[in-house]
XYZ file of C-alpha atoms in Angstrom:
766
model
C 4.759 -43.366 7.657
C 5.626 -41.417 4.504
C 4.616 -42.890 1.152
C 7.145 -43.211 -1.651
C 7.149 -40.894 -4.673
C 6.380 -42.251 -8.152
C 8.786 -39.892 -9.916
C 12.398 -40.794 -9.099
C 15.045 -38.191 -8.273
C 16.814 -38.948 -11.554
C 13.598 -38.375 -13.525
C 13.071 -35.030 -11.798
C 16.595 -33.959 -12.704
C 15.647 -34.591 -16.348
C 12.021 -33.414 -16.504
C 12.608 -29.885 -15.183
C 15.456 -28.800 -17.496
C 13.868 -30.560 -20.495
C 10.616 -28.602 -20.023
C 12.620 -25.382 -19.693
C 14.536 -26.111 -22.898
C 11.280 -26.944 -24.716
C 9.959 -23.548 -23.599
C 13.034 -21.743 -24.931
C 12.885 -23.690 -28.206
C 9.188 -22.877 -28.646
C 9.823 -19.171 -28.149
C 12.588 -19.267 -30.778
C 10.229 -20.966 -33.243
C 7.626 -18.249 -32.633
C 10.306 -15.606 -33.148
C 11.297 -17.166 -36.480
C 7.655 -17.098 -37.580
C 7.388 -13.406 -36.681
C 10.629 -12.606 -38.502
C 9.143 -13.929 -41.760
C 7.232 -10.662 -42.054
C 9.734 -8.532 -43.976
C 10.421 -4.907 -43.226
C 11.804 -4.081 -46.654
C 9.455 -3.115 -49.472
C 8.583 -5.892 -51.915
C 5.528 -6.654 -54.021
C 4.517 -9.893 -52.293
C 5.283 -9.283 -48.665
C 4.493 -12.805 -47.493
C 6.447 -15.795 -48.683
C 3.562 -18.247 -48.328
C 1.212 -18.272 -51.332
C -2.330 -17.720 -50.160
C -5.196 -20.013 -51.136
C -6.476 -17.441 -53.619
C -3.307 -15.538 -54.259
C -4.429 -11.943 -54.158
C -6.874 -11.777 -51.260
C -4.071 -10.360 -49.131
C -3.739 -7.201 -51.104
C -7.365 -6.231 -51.529
C -7.484 -3.200 -49.293
C -4.256 -1.746 -50.577
C -5.192 -2.333 -54.232
C -8.600 -0.685 -53.933
C -7.065 2.483 -52.624
C -3.921 2.323 -54.707
C -1.927 2.673 -51.484
C 0.450 -0.200 -51.923
C 3.514 2.016 -52.065
C 6.924 0.961 -50.827
C 7.431 4.280 -49.031
C 4.955 3.215 -46.326
C 7.017 0.128 -45.557
C 10.221 2.157 -45.467
C 8.565 4.680 -43.144
C 7.412 1.898 -40.813
C 10.945 0.539 -40.693
C 12.350 3.992 -39.862
C 9.850 4.590 -37.065
C 10.479 1.132 -35.681
C 14.227 1.666 -35.523
C 13.687 5.031 -33.796
C 11.505 3.370 -31.141
C 13.937 0.488 -30.749
C 16.934 2.800 -30.341
C 15.102 4.937 -27.797
C 14.093 1.909 -25.736
C 17.525 0.308 -25.879
C 19.367 3.466 -24.888
C 16.971 4.089 -22.007
C 17.351 0.553 -20.672
C 21.133 0.755 -20.919
C 21.127 4.025 -18.964
C 18.760 2.533 -16.394
C 20.813 -0.642 -16.047
C 23.999 1.355 -15.421
C 22.400 2.931 -12.358
C 20.723 -0.293 -11.342
C 24.041 -2.133 -11.754
C 25.713 0.148 -9.207
C 22.837 -0.458 -6.821
C 23.062 -4.205 -7.439
C 26.727 -4.369 -6.434
C 26.167 -2.166 -3.377
C 23.209 -4.216 -2.207
C 25.059 -7.483 -2.786
C 27.817 -6.237 -0.459
C 25.154 -5.265 2.092
C 23.658 -8.758 2.004
C 27.077 -10.297 2.522
C 27.966 -8.025 5.469
C 24.596 -8.318 7.218
C 24.286 -12.099 6.883
C 27.971 -12.761 7.505
C 27.840 -10.835 10.773
C 25.186 -13.198 12.180
C 27.868 -15.556 13.496
C 30.636 -12.960 13.469
C 32.000 -14.169 10.085
C 33.135 -17.522 11.551
C 33.613 -20.369 9.077
C 32.885 -23.141 11.613
C 29.834 -25.398 11.196
C 26.870 -24.517 13.405
C 24.093 -26.611 14.965
C 20.981 -26.380 12.739
C 18.205 -23.967 13.675
C 15.441 -26.557 13.633
C 17.331 -29.735 14.541
C 20.024 -29.018 17.113
C 21.475 -32.569 16.872
C 22.728 -32.049 13.292
C 25.408 -29.621 12.194
C 24.757 -27.179 9.383
C 26.996 -25.018 7.246
C 28.130 -21.699 8.809
C 26.239 -18.420 8.442
C 29.161 -17.147 6.374
C 28.304 -19.714 3.679
C 24.674 -18.560 3.680
C 25.944 -14.998 3.294
C 28.129 -15.880 0.295
C 25.540 -18.048 -1.436
C 22.678 -15.612 -0.749
C 24.758 -12.903 -2.402
C 25.403 -15.137 -5.426
C 21.742 -16.077 -5.792
C 20.769 -12.402 -5.387
C 23.024 -11.500 -8.322
C 21.683 -14.449 -10.354
C 18.094 -13.339 -9.765
C 18.922 -9.724 -10.582
C 20.682 -10.589 -13.824
C 17.903 -12.963 -14.915
C 15.316 -10.279 -14.153
C 17.168 -7.617 -16.125
C 17.626 -10.040 -19.024
C 13.923 -10.941 -18.991
C 12.954 -7.310 -19.277
C 15.540 -6.509 -21.911
C 14.741 -9.477 -24.166
C 11.027 -8.733 -23.885
C 11.637 -5.144 -24.965
C 13.804 -6.255 -27.901
C 11.114 -8.644 -29.143
C 8.350 -6.064 -28.750
C 10.209 -3.392 -30.689
C 11.024 -5.999 -33.315
C 7.369 -6.949 -33.724
C 5.525 -3.624 -33.586
C 6.098 -2.499 -37.189
C 5.572 -6.040 -38.427
C 2.142 -6.028 -36.798
C 1.329 -2.757 -38.577
C 2.321 -4.180 -41.963
C 0.318 -7.361 -41.411
C -2.729 -5.233 -40.534
C -2.858 -4.288 -44.241
C -3.845 -7.878 -44.975
C -6.432 -8.247 -42.281
C -6.994 -8.116 -38.565
C -6.371 -11.852 -38.072
C -2.863 -11.686 -39.564
C -1.943 -8.702 -37.401
C -3.317 -10.400 -34.295
C -1.185 -13.478 -34.878
C 2.034 -11.474 -35.255
C 1.350 -9.483 -32.074
C 0.328 -12.571 -30.126
C 3.293 -14.649 -31.295
C 5.711 -11.937 -30.234
C 4.036 -11.856 -26.843
C 4.470 -15.621 -26.647
C 8.200 -15.305 -27.400
C 8.557 -13.147 -24.330
C 6.283 -15.257 -22.136
C 8.025 -18.537 -22.847
C 11.563 -17.145 -22.716
C 10.854 -15.643 -19.337
C 9.107 -18.641 -17.800
C 11.728 -21.064 -19.101
C 14.716 -18.901 -18.166
C 13.443 -18.308 -14.664
C 12.932 -22.034 -14.181
C 16.251 -23.072 -15.701
C 18.393 -20.619 -13.736
C 16.696 -21.570 -10.464
C 17.114 -25.278 -11.201
C 20.802 -24.927 -12.086
C 21.433 -22.763 -9.012
C 19.857 -25.347 -6.685
C 21.977 -28.110 -8.193
C 25.209 -26.133 -8.013
C 24.579 -25.020 -4.423
C 23.870 -28.640 -3.532
C 27.467 -29.533 -4.389
C 28.607 -27.453 -1.427
C 25.688 -27.828 0.982
C 25.316 -31.592 0.619
C 22.693 -32.678 3.132
C 22.179 -29.262 4.734
C 19.025 -28.440 2.760
C 17.854 -25.926 5.304
C 20.867 -23.707 4.618
C 20.717 -24.413 0.891
C 17.159 -23.169 0.422
C 17.694 -20.263 2.796
C 20.477 -19.121 0.484
C 18.263 -19.617 -2.594
C 15.843 -16.938 -1.289
C 18.314 -14.352 -2.562
C 17.171 -15.310 -6.065
C 13.697 -13.908 -5.404
C 15.125 -10.768 -3.823
C 17.345 -10.124 -6.845
C 14.470 -10.669 -9.242
C 12.154 -8.289 -7.438
C 14.598 -5.507 -6.666
C 15.394 -5.158 -10.369
C 11.674 -5.332 -11.155
C 11.049 -2.423 -8.806
C 13.411 -0.133 -10.685
C 12.193 -1.423 -14.043
C 8.566 -0.853 -13.111
C 8.985 2.539 -11.448
C 11.561 3.877 -13.920
C 9.693 2.539 -16.932
C 6.347 3.681 -15.524
C 7.539 7.247 -14.984
C 9.108 7.293 -18.453
C 6.055 6.053 -20.299
C 3.573 8.246 -18.462
C 5.589 11.473 -18.599
C 5.652 11.081 -22.383
C 2.043 9.922 -22.663
C 0.560 12.673 -20.481
C 2.721 15.326 -22.151
C 1.796 14.155 -25.647
C -1.931 13.939 -24.837
C -2.275 17.282 -23.050
C -0.647 19.368 -25.755
C -1.530 17.242 -28.785
C -5.101 16.146 -28.194
C -6.455 18.730 -25.781
C -4.677 21.926 -26.875
C -3.841 21.397 -30.534
C -6.648 19.023 -31.498
C -4.388 16.668 -33.438
C -4.998 12.903 -33.259
C -3.114 10.539 -30.981
C 0.301 9.406 -32.310
C 0.339 12.194 -34.899
C 3.896 12.502 -36.330
C 3.764 16.282 -35.784
C 3.693 15.717 -32.023
C 7.274 15.931 -30.667
C 6.552 13.551 -27.760
C 5.173 10.774 -29.949
C 8.348 8.690 -30.225
C 8.975 8.985 -26.479
C 5.392 7.833 -25.872
C 5.860 4.719 -28.004
C 9.259 3.993 -26.455
C 7.570 4.257 -23.063
C 5.091 1.495 -23.880
C 8.026 -0.849 -24.347
C 10.134 0.102 -21.346
C 7.202 0.358 -18.923
C 4.634 -2.194 -19.963
C 6.971 -4.782 -21.449
C 10.327 -4.582 -19.678
C 8.720 -3.579 -16.363
C 5.960 -6.176 -16.553
C 8.419 -8.917 -17.536
C 10.705 -8.269 -14.582
C 7.712 -7.942 -12.273
C 6.141 -11.306 -13.109
C 9.542 -12.957 -13.111
C 10.016 -11.572 -9.593
C 6.672 -12.993 -8.408
C 7.537 -16.304 -9.928
C 10.987 -16.473 -8.348
C 9.663 -15.455 -4.948
C 6.760 -17.851 -4.775
C 9.160 -20.668 -5.700
C 11.603 -19.500 -3.006
C 8.898 -19.188 -0.349
C 7.657 -22.714 -1.088
C 11.203 -24.118 -1.063
C 12.099 -22.478 2.269
C 9.032 -23.882 4.022
C 9.495 -27.313 2.407
C 13.131 -27.503 3.493
C 12.098 -27.533 7.168
C 9.204 -29.932 6.520
C 9.349 -33.701 5.949
C 10.533 -33.202 2.330
C 13.660 -31.474 3.566
C 14.218 -33.497 6.716
C 13.932 -36.827 4.859
C 15.763 -35.461 1.801
C 13.058 -36.292 -0.733
C 14.399 -34.442 -3.738
C 11.430 -34.882 -6.080
C 8.899 -33.702 -3.506
C 11.245 -30.854 -2.574
C 11.230 -29.631 -6.183
C 7.412 -29.775 -6.405
C 7.244 -25.993 -7.096
C 9.612 -26.387 -10.048
C 7.668 -29.364 -11.377
C 4.486 -27.269 -11.386
C 6.260 -24.580 -13.394
C 7.620 -27.186 -15.817
C 4.165 -28.565 -16.515
C 2.927 -24.979 -16.778
C 5.283 -24.378 -19.703
C 3.957 -27.432 -21.560
C 0.332 -26.463 -20.864
C 0.888 -22.892 -22.088
C 2.557 -24.251 -25.211
C -0.585 -26.197 -26.147
C -2.767 -23.209 -25.193
C -0.796 -20.851 -27.452
C -1.399 -23.118 -30.437
C -5.151 -22.588 -29.950
C -4.733 -18.879 -30.653
C -2.214 -19.078 -33.494
C -2.874 -22.351 -35.299
C -6.091 -24.177 -34.424
C -8.518 -21.254 -34.846
C -8.270 -18.329 -37.202
C -9.498 -14.860 -36.282
C -11.420 -13.258 -39.118
C -13.311 -10.344 -37.555
C -12.577 -7.613 -35.047
C -15.129 -8.900 -32.541
C -13.299 -12.229 -32.243
C -10.139 -10.714 -30.766
C -11.155 -10.302 -27.137
C -12.907 -13.696 -26.920
C -9.777 -15.336 -28.358
C -7.632 -13.803 -25.637
C -10.143 -14.750 -22.965
C -10.207 -18.327 -24.251
C -6.441 -18.413 -23.732
C -6.946 -17.841 -20.026
C -9.719 -20.419 -19.736
C -7.977 -23.134 -21.774
C -4.700 -22.725 -19.901
C -6.483 -22.849 -16.531
C -8.476 -25.974 -17.364
C -5.464 -27.823 -18.816
C -3.295 -26.701 -15.915
C -5.773 -28.158 -13.410
C -5.182 -31.554 -15.019
C -1.439 -30.893 -15.096
C -1.331 -30.093 -11.377
C -3.276 -33.261 -10.573
C -0.718 -35.370 -12.453
C 2.300 -33.628 -10.877
C 0.847 -33.927 -7.382
C 0.097 -37.604 -7.953
C 3.563 -38.556 -9.226
C 5.745 -36.008 -7.432
C 4.494 -35.949 -3.848
C 4.131 -38.757 -1.268
C 0.520 -39.638 -0.413
C 1.033 -38.239 3.084
C 3.730 -35.913 4.454
C 4.240 -33.204 7.085
C 4.572 -29.447 6.666
C 6.240 -27.101 9.151
C 3.557 -24.956 10.787
C 4.996 -22.372 13.223
C 6.862 -24.757 15.467
C 5.085 -28.063 14.881
C 4.662 -30.403 11.903
C 1.237 -30.653 10.282
C 0.236 -33.849 8.439
C -0.947 -33.162 4.879
C -2.368 -35.517 2.224
C -1.416 -35.109 -1.422
C -4.982 -34.328 -2.547
C -5.029 -31.400 -0.094
C -1.892 -30.023 -1.714
C -3.544 -30.353 -5.131
C -6.471 -28.282 -3.863
C -4.106 -25.583 -2.579
C -2.507 -25.138 -5.999
C -5.869 -25.445 -7.761
C -7.541 -22.788 -5.631
C -4.747 -20.329 -6.445
C -4.990 -21.126 -10.140
C -8.754 -20.577 -10.286
C -8.632 -17.498 -8.052
C -6.272 -16.026 -10.663
C -8.818 -16.696 -13.387
C -11.613 -15.094 -11.354
C -9.502 -12.003 -10.659
C -8.687 -11.829 -14.380
C -12.346 -11.933 -15.379
C -13.528 -9.459 -12.755
C -10.799 -7.071 -13.918
C -11.968 -7.556 -17.470
C -15.572 -6.842 -16.522
C -14.593 -3.556 -14.903
C -12.163 -2.360 -17.577
C -13.525 -3.597 -20.919
C -15.772 -1.242 -22.855
C -18.039 -4.160 -23.755
C -19.642 -4.051 -20.286
C -21.766 -1.556 -18.392
C -19.185 -0.247 -15.827
C -17.012 1.397 -18.483
C -20.047 2.478 -20.517
C -21.421 4.234 -17.427
C -18.108 6.041 -17.005
C -18.228 7.050 -20.685
C -21.798 8.243 -20.245
C -20.821 10.449 -17.292
C -18.556 12.419 -19.677
C -21.686 14.216 -20.931
C -21.523 16.492 -17.915
C -17.778 17.055 -18.101
C -14.517 15.806 -16.651
C -15.510 16.089 -12.974
C -18.282 13.505 -13.151
C -16.020 11.285 -15.262
C -13.391 11.365 -12.505
C -15.970 10.666 -9.784
C -17.463 7.692 -11.655
C -14.001 6.335 -12.499
C -12.796 6.438 -8.902
C -15.983 4.761 -7.704
C -15.545 2.026 -10.310
C -11.980 1.378 -9.138
C -12.963 1.091 -5.489
C -15.851 -1.187 -6.345
C -13.678 -3.454 -8.473
C -11.665 -4.388 -5.362
C -14.483 -6.343 -3.706
C -14.574 -9.637 -5.619
C -10.785 -10.012 -6.115
C -10.250 -9.558 -2.374
C -12.835 -12.238 -1.591
C -11.141 -14.534 -4.117
C -7.753 -13.932 -2.476
C -9.269 -14.382 0.995
C -10.895 -17.696 0.095
C -7.737 -19.059 -1.474
C -5.730 -18.018 1.598
C -8.208 -19.707 3.932
C -8.404 -22.935 1.936
C -4.692 -23.286 1.322
C -3.686 -22.339 4.863
C -6.169 -24.747 6.466
C -4.862 -27.591 4.306
C -1.115 -27.056 4.200
C -0.182 -24.048 6.364
C 2.277 -21.576 4.827
C 3.417 -24.066 2.197
C -0.168 -24.151 0.948
C -0.189 -20.395 0.421
C 3.151 -20.460 -1.382
C 1.964 -23.163 -3.794
C -1.367 -21.340 -4.266
C 0.657 -18.337 -5.455
C 2.604 -20.679 -7.726
C -0.680 -22.060 -9.025
C -1.764 -18.565 -9.956
C 1.559 -18.034 -11.724
C 1.797 -21.503 -13.266
C 0.280 -20.254 -16.526
C 2.699 -17.304 -16.570
C 3.767 -17.945 -20.165
C 0.219 -17.468 -21.459
C -0.421 -14.590 -19.063
C 2.660 -12.753 -20.275
C 1.888 -13.461 -23.927
C -1.531 -11.864 -23.483
C 0.007 -9.013 -21.549
C 2.844 -8.220 -23.946
C 0.345 -8.343 -26.800
C -1.183 -5.061 -25.510
C 1.805 -2.709 -25.838
C 2.827 -4.338 -29.122
C -0.532 -3.587 -30.731
C -0.535 -0.126 -29.125
C 2.805 0.564 -30.819
C 1.501 -0.896 -34.084
C -1.327 1.648 -34.048
C 1.125 4.449 -33.359
C 3.310 3.377 -36.267
C 0.291 3.184 -38.603
C -0.671 6.747 -37.666
C 2.884 8.074 -38.034
C 3.460 6.351 -41.354
C 0.242 7.934 -42.632
C -1.575 4.699 -43.429
C -5.265 4.665 -44.359
C -7.968 4.906 -41.705
C -8.999 1.275 -42.391
C -5.683 0.078 -41.032
C -5.820 2.429 -38.087
C -9.281 1.041 -37.253
C -7.865 -2.475 -37.190
C -4.908 -1.565 -35.002
C -7.289 0.341 -32.697
C -9.396 -2.785 -32.310
C -6.278 -4.799 -31.453
C -5.214 -2.090 -29.037
C -8.583 -1.847 -27.223
C -8.458 -5.595 -26.605
C -4.850 -5.134 -25.516
C -5.851 -2.536 -22.938
C -8.222 -4.957 -21.307
C -5.720 -7.818 -21.384
C -3.097 -5.513 -19.863
C -5.546 -4.841 -17.030
C -6.084 -8.603 -16.655
C -2.308 -9.071 -16.517
C -2.052 -6.447 -13.798
C -4.858 -8.181 -11.912
C -2.876 -11.424 -12.014
C 0.290 -9.656 -10.921
C -1.466 -8.017 -7.960
C -3.362 -11.155 -6.910
C -0.264 -13.309 -7.049
C 1.730 -10.604 -5.233
C -0.742 -10.748 -2.354
C -0.390 -14.526 -2.038
C 3.367 -14.483 -2.604
C 4.007 -11.855 0.030
C 1.838 -13.681 2.522
C 3.828 -16.860 1.842
C 7.108 -14.946 2.202
C 5.733 -13.395 5.389
C 5.084 -16.912 6.714
C 8.565 -18.059 5.747
C 10.021 -14.945 7.414
C 8.098 -15.575 10.626
C 9.321 -19.205 10.590
C 12.964 -18.210 10.003
C 12.931 -15.344 12.497
C 11.645 -17.836 15.083
C 8.521 -15.868 16.053
C 5.734 -18.215 17.069
C 2.842 -15.712 16.991
C 2.416 -12.142 15.805
C 0.181 -10.485 18.397
C -1.597 -7.412 17.061
C -2.321 -6.171 20.584
C 1.322 -5.643 21.508
C 2.284 -2.007 20.858
C 5.441 -3.060 18.979
C 3.396 -4.928 16.398
C 0.549 -2.448 16.198
C 2.757 0.544 15.421
C 4.352 -1.583 12.713
C 0.923 -2.424 11.342
C -0.270 1.160 11.087
C 2.999 2.435 9.612
C 3.094 -0.454 7.150
C -0.409 0.409 5.961
C 0.778 3.965 5.309
C 3.762 2.950 3.141
C 1.783 2.244 -0.084
C 0.341 5.777 0.141
C 3.781 7.317 0.623
C 5.113 5.270 -2.272
C 2.154 6.182 -4.533
C 2.574 9.848 -3.652
C 6.212 9.702 -4.765
C 5.509 7.932 -8.049
C 2.463 10.062 -8.946
C 4.335 13.285 -8.220
C 7.286 12.090 -10.289
C 5.003 11.510 -13.260
C 3.391 14.894 -12.724
C 6.642 16.826 -12.613
C 8.154 14.926 -15.542
C 4.966 15.486 -17.565
C 5.170 19.204 -16.782
C 8.647 19.406 -18.318
C 7.386 17.433 -21.293
C 4.375 19.710 -21.831
C 6.622 22.785 -21.756
C 8.987 21.247 -24.299
C 6.184 20.160 -26.655
C 4.576 23.609 -26.460
C 7.942 25.236 -27.108
C 8.406 23.177 -30.264
C 4.914 23.913 -31.556
C 5.464 27.635 -30.952
C 9.033 28.010 -32.230
C 9.486 25.501 -35.082
C 7.977 27.128 -38.187
C 5.729 24.891 -40.300
C 5.445 22.170 -37.655
C 1.647 22.227 -37.415
C 1.320 22.234 -41.218
C 3.578 19.180 -41.405
C 6.342 20.908 -43.379
C 8.971 20.689 -40.627
C 10.016 17.703 -38.496
C 9.754 17.973 -34.714
C 12.766 17.322 -32.502
C 11.886 13.903 -31.069
C 15.250 13.374 -29.361
C 14.807 16.165 -26.794
C 11.528 14.646 -25.594
C 13.113 11.204 -25.318
C 15.909 12.772 -23.269
C 13.449 14.541 -20.936
C 11.670 11.256 -20.231
C 14.924 9.354 -19.719
C 16.456 11.897 -17.343
C 13.264 12.313 -15.341
C 12.692 8.610 -14.855
C 16.282 7.809 -13.887
C 16.303 10.637 -11.338
C 12.827 9.953 -9.998
C 13.026 6.175 -9.625
C 15.631 6.422 -6.859
C 13.564 7.844 -3.924
C 10.634 5.370 -4.228
C 13.146 2.557 -4.697
C 15.075 3.632 -1.621
C 11.862 3.818 0.419
C 11.015 0.191 -0.343
C 14.532 -1.200 -0.006
C 15.481 0.647 3.196
C 12.258 0.289 5.215
C 12.717 -3.408 6.139
C 16.405 -2.837 6.938
C 15.739 0.145 9.203
C 12.701 -1.372 10.925
C 14.338 -4.777 11.396
C 17.597 -3.351 12.712
C 16.173 -0.725 15.065
C 12.755 -2.093 16.025
C 13.199 -5.845 15.641
C 11.329 -8.691 14.011
C 7.937 -8.211 15.689
C 7.560 -4.639 14.482
C 8.801 -5.675 11.047
C 6.165 -8.430 10.944
C 3.588 -5.722 11.660
C 4.944 -3.487 8.889
C 4.794 -6.341 6.361
C 1.224 -7.234 7.289
C 0.107 -3.597 7.133
C 1.729 -2.940 3.754
C 0.226 -6.127 2.334
C -3.285 -5.327 3.511
C -3.405 -1.737 2.280
C -1.184 -2.156 -0.784
C -3.382 -4.754 -2.454
C -6.461 -2.519 -2.212
C -4.770 0.558 -3.663
C -3.071 -1.453 -6.386
C -6.274 -3.080 -7.661
C -8.336 0.120 -7.527
C -5.637 2.262 -9.167
C -5.089 -0.206 -12.019
C -8.787 -0.641 -12.731
C -9.683 3.036 -12.474
C -6.971 3.910 -14.988
C -7.918 1.060 -17.304
C -11.600 2.026 -17.224
C -10.900 5.682 -18.046
C -8.678 4.673 -20.936
C -11.293 2.350 -22.398
C -14.128 4.848 -21.823
C -12.177 7.232 -24.032
C -11.642 4.498 -26.646
C -15.354 3.615 -26.445
C -16.302 7.177 -27.385
C -13.646 7.337 -30.117
C -14.617 4.062 -31.759
C -18.305 5.021 -31.912
C -19.262 1.385 -32.366
C -22.697 1.610 -30.705
C -25.605 4.049 -30.869
C -24.799 5.204 -27.338
C -21.144 5.869 -28.174
C -22.091 7.894 -31.245
C -24.234 10.267 -29.155
C -21.100 11.053 -27.094
C -18.593 11.377 -29.946
C -16.961 12.162 -32.352
C -13.333 12.929 -31.436
C -13.051 16.520 -30.331
C -16.579 16.786 -28.865
C -16.985 17.991 -25.273
C -17.675 14.498 -23.834
C -14.606 13.230 -25.698
C -12.438 15.987 -24.205
C -13.728 15.075 -20.746
C -12.853 11.442 -21.458
C -9.325 12.423 -22.510
C -8.846 14.246 -19.188
C -9.980 11.157 -17.297
C -7.612 9.025 -19.340
C -4.716 11.369 -18.585
C -5.442 11.356 -14.847
C -5.650 7.569 -14.961
C -2.350 7.095 -16.782
C -0.038 7.336 -13.752
C -2.570 5.346 -11.705
C -2.725 2.360 -14.023
C 0.838 2.303 -15.320
C 3.039 3.702 -12.562
C 1.580 3.575 -9.045
C -0.758 0.592 -9.358
C 1.619 -1.952 -10.888
C 4.594 -0.788 -8.790
C 2.690 -1.375 -5.564
C 2.611 -5.119 -6.003
C 6.408 -5.020 -6.148
C 6.481 -2.950 -2.963
C 4.470 -5.621 -1.124
C 6.556 -8.556 -2.370
C 9.927 -6.880 -2.170
C 9.624 -5.847 1.465
C 8.575 -9.371 2.377
C 11.330 -11.152 0.459
C 13.947 -8.727 1.751
C 12.848 -9.352 5.335
C 13.080 -13.080 4.644
C 16.641 -12.844 3.316
C 17.772 -10.709 6.248
C 15.734 -12.664 8.830
C 18.769 -14.406 10.441
C 20.438 -11.004 10.973
C 17.322 -9.366 12.415
C 16.715 -12.338 14.710
C 20.223 -12.092 16.235
C 21.072 -8.376 16.085
C 17.734 -6.635 15.411
C 15.678 -4.381 17.703
C 18.509 -2.101 18.833
C 16.163 0.595 20.180
C 14.263 -1.812 22.420
C 17.536 -3.328 23.659
C 18.803 0.096 24.775
C 15.721 1.064 26.732
């Protein structure tokens, strides 16, 4: 009945780790290339002799600005940013570490209690004839994989931050030679992070599966149930990274903008502004470390969801190892595809003008998607039998390999569509953002109205894209189809992350140029890099939200399968109350995160005002501001404020599952998914549009923009207010919501055996 697989088990065991190692090696090569830009002053900064020797130095020579003090200043600022980011992450990880241990114990107790901690083998859930390993084993191994996922997630974020703070000043220095050189440094550093993360996530998961197999032997059902802890660990760390980092970065940003730009009329990133270092540190801990952990979490969870469903399908029942590891094979090919794609940006084509930056980044997305389509076709052809069955709520559904290819492909292309729609709504090259900028003529109120409307409108097409991919993949391959569609969207994660990390790096580079007092030519170049980075960051968030929607639906399906519910009936009161409460949770969560940013920004504003009023000679530039106090305010606020939203997300599934049972919990998950996606997309795009409307007015690149500008005009002030309102939307609430959706689903999946046996206490009493 089932066809054989072309790729043998032995070959699979080699292909996956080899691809992961290639990814790690590639990121190290990129890092070496970035490190060739020296941060100590010397006459010829670059070791490679240029075709015509001196072309590199033209700008500096003309203005006689080639002084070593600028380089030294850049190095000083960079080390200040790096220290701030490192110390914040260490503080955050201390708190998160305590949580990690506590939650690991919880997992062990809850899952161990399913069979009353007995170490006897049990009949399998899906095949009562066979015996499976005891629930106690699942408890122990789930706890181990949870810790593995958590540590990998934390490492991903930390390494990303280290690379970004290493590259920011180097990007600034390269900008003296031209925009193309600066672009390559920023993009390469982004690639280091992207490839490290994709390869690490793959390698750790692969090793874990092989080690667990030593104990589980033929009990694949138990094995892959235990592996789900990996996704839970990855996402729970991402939640704290995203929320903590988001509060940190926005408290500093809002505080710096309100006092600096609006009250004191000094430019952004001016060294006189006490909050400026905290603001630049925030870009790294929020956008880089948070984003890294977040996408790693998505990636781990979609792999886990696919593996859980496959383990109770024909792949698992017939022990077809290659087909079982199909999700990992997709990721392996993804690394190779992204590697080729990256070369297009850094080596095959050279960027010479500012207007080529955004197209180059967009080409990255298109090239990786097209190549990946071919990659998926090959993997599906060699790694999956021509016909197989997939578990579909109680019965087995026959699926052909070409149908599986379409499932992955539809996810991949839906990701591209979401990316482009996001770009259309947030880039200042298109009419939506220009309309928002235009509305600034009549003040901040109209700017806010137009911005909100833009965000709500930008939800329409992405939701249709997600809906179509859900319909196609579910009709072809049930829940497995949705899980692999999510994986398809995330298969080009290395390129996606490279583009995403590029944004904060070039943002920092601009800040360093301003603080080091470099000429306006250089600031113009870094601004151009940064404006493109803003749009790509929005695209990255679009990907993260789109994949989160698919991932959580796949996890939801796996949860429903494991909790042995055959249908979720919306008309039963149990489910409906869950649905309506679940839909409320994203609002509650957003309220917490927004308010945290607001209150932290308030403290920051007071501190910045205090320094401007009490330090003599600060405005004239004779005295240095006290940067450390502002960094401390941000750190303390974000550590304190990340706990309540985190607790809300982590405790909801436990409380609902234990007291109300699996049906209500299924309702809560569905409700949170449906409302969370909408808020997340609209919040991210509204914030991104306001930010770029402000940049559009500042850059004054078109006739229209010049009628609104220059900096300091009334329309510009209105734009700054919009930007400040949008900051917590696009960098704290919006991106954290996709973690809320995924995390609740993956947590319910891990605890499903417990809820199925002991859950629903309230309904049992009455």
